Coordinates of C-alpha atoms and ligand atoms in Angstrom, one line a residue:
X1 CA -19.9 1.4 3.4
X2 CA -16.7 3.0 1.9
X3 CA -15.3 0.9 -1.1
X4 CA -12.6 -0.8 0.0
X5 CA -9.3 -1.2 -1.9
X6 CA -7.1 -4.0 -2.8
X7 CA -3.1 -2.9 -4.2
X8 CA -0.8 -5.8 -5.1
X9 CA 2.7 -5.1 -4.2
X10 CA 4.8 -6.7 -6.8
X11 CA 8.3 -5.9 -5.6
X12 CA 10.9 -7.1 -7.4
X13 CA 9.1 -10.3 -9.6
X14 CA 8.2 -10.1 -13.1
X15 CA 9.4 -9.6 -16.5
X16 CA 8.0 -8.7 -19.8
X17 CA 6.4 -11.9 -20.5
X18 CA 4.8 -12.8 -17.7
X19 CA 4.0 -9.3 -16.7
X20 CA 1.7 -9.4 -19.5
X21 CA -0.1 -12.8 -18.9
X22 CA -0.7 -12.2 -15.1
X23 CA -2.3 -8.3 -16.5
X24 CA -4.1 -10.0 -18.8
X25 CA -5.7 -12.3 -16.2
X26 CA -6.4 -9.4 -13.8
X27 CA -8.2 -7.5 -16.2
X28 CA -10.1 -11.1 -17.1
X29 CA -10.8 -12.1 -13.7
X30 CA -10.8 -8.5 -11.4
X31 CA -12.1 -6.1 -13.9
X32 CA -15.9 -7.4 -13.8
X33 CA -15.6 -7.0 -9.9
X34 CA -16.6 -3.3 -9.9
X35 CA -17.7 -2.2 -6.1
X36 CA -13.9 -2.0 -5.1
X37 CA -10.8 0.0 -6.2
X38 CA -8.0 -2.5 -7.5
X39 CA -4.3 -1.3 -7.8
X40 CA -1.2 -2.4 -9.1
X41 CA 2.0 -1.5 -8.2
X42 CA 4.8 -2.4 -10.1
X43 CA 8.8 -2.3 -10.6
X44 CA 9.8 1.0 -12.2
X45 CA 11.1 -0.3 -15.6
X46 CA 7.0 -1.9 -16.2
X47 CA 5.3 1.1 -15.6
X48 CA 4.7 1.7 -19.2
X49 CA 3.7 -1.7 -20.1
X50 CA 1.1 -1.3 -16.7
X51 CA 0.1 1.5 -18.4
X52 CA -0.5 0.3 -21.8
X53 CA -2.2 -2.6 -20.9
X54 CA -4.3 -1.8 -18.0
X55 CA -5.5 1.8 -19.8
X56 CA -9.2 1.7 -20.3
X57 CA -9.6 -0.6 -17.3
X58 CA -11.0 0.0 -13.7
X59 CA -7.8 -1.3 -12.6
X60 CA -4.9 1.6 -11.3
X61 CA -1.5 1.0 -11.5
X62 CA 1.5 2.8 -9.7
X63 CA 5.2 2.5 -8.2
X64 CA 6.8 1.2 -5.3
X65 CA 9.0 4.0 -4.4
X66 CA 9.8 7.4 -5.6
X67 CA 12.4 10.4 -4.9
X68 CA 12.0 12.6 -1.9
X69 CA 13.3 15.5 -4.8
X70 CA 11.8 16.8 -7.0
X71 CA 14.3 17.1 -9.8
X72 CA 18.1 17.2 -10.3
X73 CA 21.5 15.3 -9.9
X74 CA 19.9 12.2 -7.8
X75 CA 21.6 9.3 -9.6
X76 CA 18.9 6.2 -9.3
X77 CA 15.8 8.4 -8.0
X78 CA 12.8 8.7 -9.6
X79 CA 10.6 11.7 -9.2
X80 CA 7.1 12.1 -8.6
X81 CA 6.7 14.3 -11.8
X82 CA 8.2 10.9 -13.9
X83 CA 5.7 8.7 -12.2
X84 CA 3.1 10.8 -13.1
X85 CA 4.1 10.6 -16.8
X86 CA 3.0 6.7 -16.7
X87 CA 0.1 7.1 -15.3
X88 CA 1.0 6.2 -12.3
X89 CA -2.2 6.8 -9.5
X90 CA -0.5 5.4 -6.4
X91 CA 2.9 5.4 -4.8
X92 CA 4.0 2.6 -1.7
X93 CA 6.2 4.6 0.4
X94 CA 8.2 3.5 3.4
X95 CA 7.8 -0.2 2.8
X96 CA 9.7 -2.5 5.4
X97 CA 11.6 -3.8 2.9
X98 CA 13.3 -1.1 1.8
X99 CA 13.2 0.9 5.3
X100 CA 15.3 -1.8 6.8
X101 CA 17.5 -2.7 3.7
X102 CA 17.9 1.0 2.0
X103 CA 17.9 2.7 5.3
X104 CA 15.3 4.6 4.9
X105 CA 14.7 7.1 7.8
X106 CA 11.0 8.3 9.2
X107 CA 12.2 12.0 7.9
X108 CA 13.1 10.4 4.3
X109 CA 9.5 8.8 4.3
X110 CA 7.7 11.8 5.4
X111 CA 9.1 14.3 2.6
X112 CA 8.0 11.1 -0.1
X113 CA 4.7 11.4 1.2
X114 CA 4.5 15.3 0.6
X115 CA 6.0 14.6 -2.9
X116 CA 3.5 12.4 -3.9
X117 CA 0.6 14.3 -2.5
X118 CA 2.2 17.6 -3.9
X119 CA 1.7 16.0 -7.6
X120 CA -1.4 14.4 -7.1
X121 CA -0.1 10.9 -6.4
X122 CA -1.7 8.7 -3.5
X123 CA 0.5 7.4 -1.3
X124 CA 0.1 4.2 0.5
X125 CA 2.3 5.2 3.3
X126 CA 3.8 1.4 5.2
X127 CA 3.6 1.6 9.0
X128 CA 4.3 -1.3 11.2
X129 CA 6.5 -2.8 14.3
X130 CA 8.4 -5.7 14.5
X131 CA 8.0 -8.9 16.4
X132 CA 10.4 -7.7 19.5
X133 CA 8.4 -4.8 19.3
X134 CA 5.3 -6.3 19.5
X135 CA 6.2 -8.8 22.2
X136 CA 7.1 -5.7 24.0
X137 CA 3.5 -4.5 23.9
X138 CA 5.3 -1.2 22.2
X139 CA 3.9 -1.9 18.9
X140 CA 1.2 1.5 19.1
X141 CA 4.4 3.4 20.0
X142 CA 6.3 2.7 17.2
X143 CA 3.4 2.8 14.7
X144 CA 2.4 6.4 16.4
X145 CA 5.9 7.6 16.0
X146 CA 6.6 6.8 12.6
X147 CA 2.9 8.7 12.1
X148 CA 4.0 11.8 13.7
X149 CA 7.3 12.6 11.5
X150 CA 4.5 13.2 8.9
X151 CA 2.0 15.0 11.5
X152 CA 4.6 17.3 13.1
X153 CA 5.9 18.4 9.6
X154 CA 2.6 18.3 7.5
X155 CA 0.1 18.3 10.0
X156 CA -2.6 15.8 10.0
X157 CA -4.6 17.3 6.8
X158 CA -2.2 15.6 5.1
X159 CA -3.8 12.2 5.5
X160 CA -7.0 13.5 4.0
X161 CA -7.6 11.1 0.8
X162 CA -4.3 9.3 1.5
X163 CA -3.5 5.4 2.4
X164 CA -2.2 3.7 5.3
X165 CA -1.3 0.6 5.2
X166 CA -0.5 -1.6 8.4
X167 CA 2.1 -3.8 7.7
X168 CA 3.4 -5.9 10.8
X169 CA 6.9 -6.5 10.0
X170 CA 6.6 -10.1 11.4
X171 CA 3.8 -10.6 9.0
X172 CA 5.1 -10.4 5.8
X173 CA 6.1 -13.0 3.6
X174 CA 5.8 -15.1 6.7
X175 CA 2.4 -16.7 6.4
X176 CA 1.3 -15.6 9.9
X177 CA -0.7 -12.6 9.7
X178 CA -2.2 -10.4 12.3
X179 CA -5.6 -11.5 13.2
X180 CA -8.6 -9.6 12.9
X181 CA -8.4 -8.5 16.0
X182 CA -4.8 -6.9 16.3
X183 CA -5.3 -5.4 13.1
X184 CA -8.6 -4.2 13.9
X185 CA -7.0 -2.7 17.0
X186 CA -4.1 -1.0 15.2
X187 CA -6.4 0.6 12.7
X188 CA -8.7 1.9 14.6
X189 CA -5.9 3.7 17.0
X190 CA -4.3 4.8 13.8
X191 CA -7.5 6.4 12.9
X192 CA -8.4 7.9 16.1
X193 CA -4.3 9.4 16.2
X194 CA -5.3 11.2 13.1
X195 CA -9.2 12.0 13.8
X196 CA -7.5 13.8 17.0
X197 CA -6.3 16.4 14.8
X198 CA -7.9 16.4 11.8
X199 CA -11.3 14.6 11.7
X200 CA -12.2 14.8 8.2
X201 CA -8.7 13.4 7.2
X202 CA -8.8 10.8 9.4
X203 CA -12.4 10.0 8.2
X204 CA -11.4 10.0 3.8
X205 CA -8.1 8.1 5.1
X206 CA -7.9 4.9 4.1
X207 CA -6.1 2.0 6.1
X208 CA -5.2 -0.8 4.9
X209 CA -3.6 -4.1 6.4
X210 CA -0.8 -5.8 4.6
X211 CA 0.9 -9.0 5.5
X212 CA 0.3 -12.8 4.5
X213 CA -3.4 -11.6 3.4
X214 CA -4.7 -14.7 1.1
X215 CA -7.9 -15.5 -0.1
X216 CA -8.4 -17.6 3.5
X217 CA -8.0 -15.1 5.9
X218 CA -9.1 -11.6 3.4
X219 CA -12.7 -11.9 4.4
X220 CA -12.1 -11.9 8.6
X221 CA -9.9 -9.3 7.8
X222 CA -11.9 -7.0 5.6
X223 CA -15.2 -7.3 7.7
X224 CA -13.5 -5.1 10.4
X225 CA -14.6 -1.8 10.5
X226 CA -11.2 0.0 10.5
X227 CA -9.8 -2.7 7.6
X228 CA -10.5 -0.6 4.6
X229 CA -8.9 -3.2 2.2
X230 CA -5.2 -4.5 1.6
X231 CA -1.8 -4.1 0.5
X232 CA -0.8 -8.3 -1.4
X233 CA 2.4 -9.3 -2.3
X234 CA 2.9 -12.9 -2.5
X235 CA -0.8 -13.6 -3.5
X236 CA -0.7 -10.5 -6.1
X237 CA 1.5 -12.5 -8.1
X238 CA -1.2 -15.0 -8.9
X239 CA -4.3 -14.2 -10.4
X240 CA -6.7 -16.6 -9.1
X241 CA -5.5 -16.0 -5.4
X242 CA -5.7 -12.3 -5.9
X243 CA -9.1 -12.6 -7.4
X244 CA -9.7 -14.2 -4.5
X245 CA -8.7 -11.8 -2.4
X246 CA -10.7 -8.9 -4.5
X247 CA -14.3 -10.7 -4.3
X248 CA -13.4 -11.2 -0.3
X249 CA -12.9 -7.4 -0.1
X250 CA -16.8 -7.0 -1.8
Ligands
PGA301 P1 2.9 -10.5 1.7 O1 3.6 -9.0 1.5 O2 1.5 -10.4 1.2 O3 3.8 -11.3 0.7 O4 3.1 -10.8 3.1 C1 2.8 -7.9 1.9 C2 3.7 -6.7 1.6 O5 4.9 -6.7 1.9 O6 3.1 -5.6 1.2

């Protein structure tokens, strides 16, 4: 079975001092779990500190966000080649949270993607529909769309060695996540959209499922066969509970 992976989301919570206590209980509690990749993504200005403590460790750390350029007058951007000068493995990209609040368009997302691949970065690229969506039993339309600004620019290749995560928008932060079964089902048409085109991609892609994931529901989750790990926010931001969610990915 592929090793599954587990990336805590931070967004936008932290500071110096308790950056460093909840590091220093990952690396305590997560590092002796060694079957599974564990990330960290954090806010832009912790990089360094990520870096610095978690060096040395089986645990990766990355961003949340990065420039679709790769250099030049972009007040506020960060580029890929910066990222990479922190260490910086993995990149989130397209996350609900800033699609919807930093208008962020499918085109926007797709050339971040081909940044972060171009220099080496992974890319843990968020798909997901909303609850209207859903209700309107259009959910694998919107998830397939938002797929194919990436496909019909980069083709599938692309996905080869890359992340997905599935992110219901009516998921997150909410305490209801998906169950087993409509993640299972998003995942595995997510896979088959790539494995279509590209079946090797589709096969070394990863696909993750993000949304309300705690140490209750992780193991249902993870046991499906398309559920190759998750993406944590509220839960990353405690040790034990992400611990918890790490040994249910094993
Ligand atoms: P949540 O966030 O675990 O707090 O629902 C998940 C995410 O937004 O990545």
């Amino acid at each position: 079975m592929p090793r599954k992976l587990v990336v805590a989301n931070w967004k936008m919570h932290g500071n110096l001092a308790s950056n460093k206590q909840l590091l220093e209980a990952y690396i305590q509690k997560i590092t002796p779990i060694n079957n599974i990749d564990v990330v960290v993504c954090v806010p832009y200005p912790y990089l360094a500190q990520a870096q610095s403590i978690l060096q040395n460790t089986n645990i990766a750390w990355g961003a949340q966000n990065i420039s679709k350029d790769a250099v030049g007058a972009y007040t506020g951007e960060v580029s890929a080649v910066m990222l990479k000068d922190f260490g910086a493995r993995y990149v989130i990209i397209g996350h609900s949270e800033r699609a919807t609040a930093y208008c962020e368009s499918d085109e926007n997302i797709a050339t971040k993607f081909a940044q972060a691949k171009a220099h080496g970065i992974i890319p843990i690229l968020c798909v997901g529909e909303t609850l209207i969506e859903r209700e309107a039993g259009v959910m694998q339309m919107v998830v397939g769309k938002q797929l194919d600004t990436i496909i019909n620019t980069y083709g599938a290749g692309v996905f080869a060695n890359a992340v997905v995560s599935y992110e219901p928008i009516w998921a997150i932060g909410t305490g209801l996540a998906a169950s087993s079964d409509q993640a299972q089902s998003m995942h595995e048409f997510i896979r088959g959209k790539v494995a279509v085109l590209d079946k090797s991609a589709a096969a070394s892609l990863k696909i993750l499922y993000g949304g309300s994931v705690n140490p209750q529901n992780a193991v249902q989750l993870f046991v499906m066969q398309d559920i190759d790990g998750g993406l944590i926010g509220k839960c990353s931001l405690n040790a034990q509970e992400f611990e918890g969610i790490c040994r249910a990915a094993t």
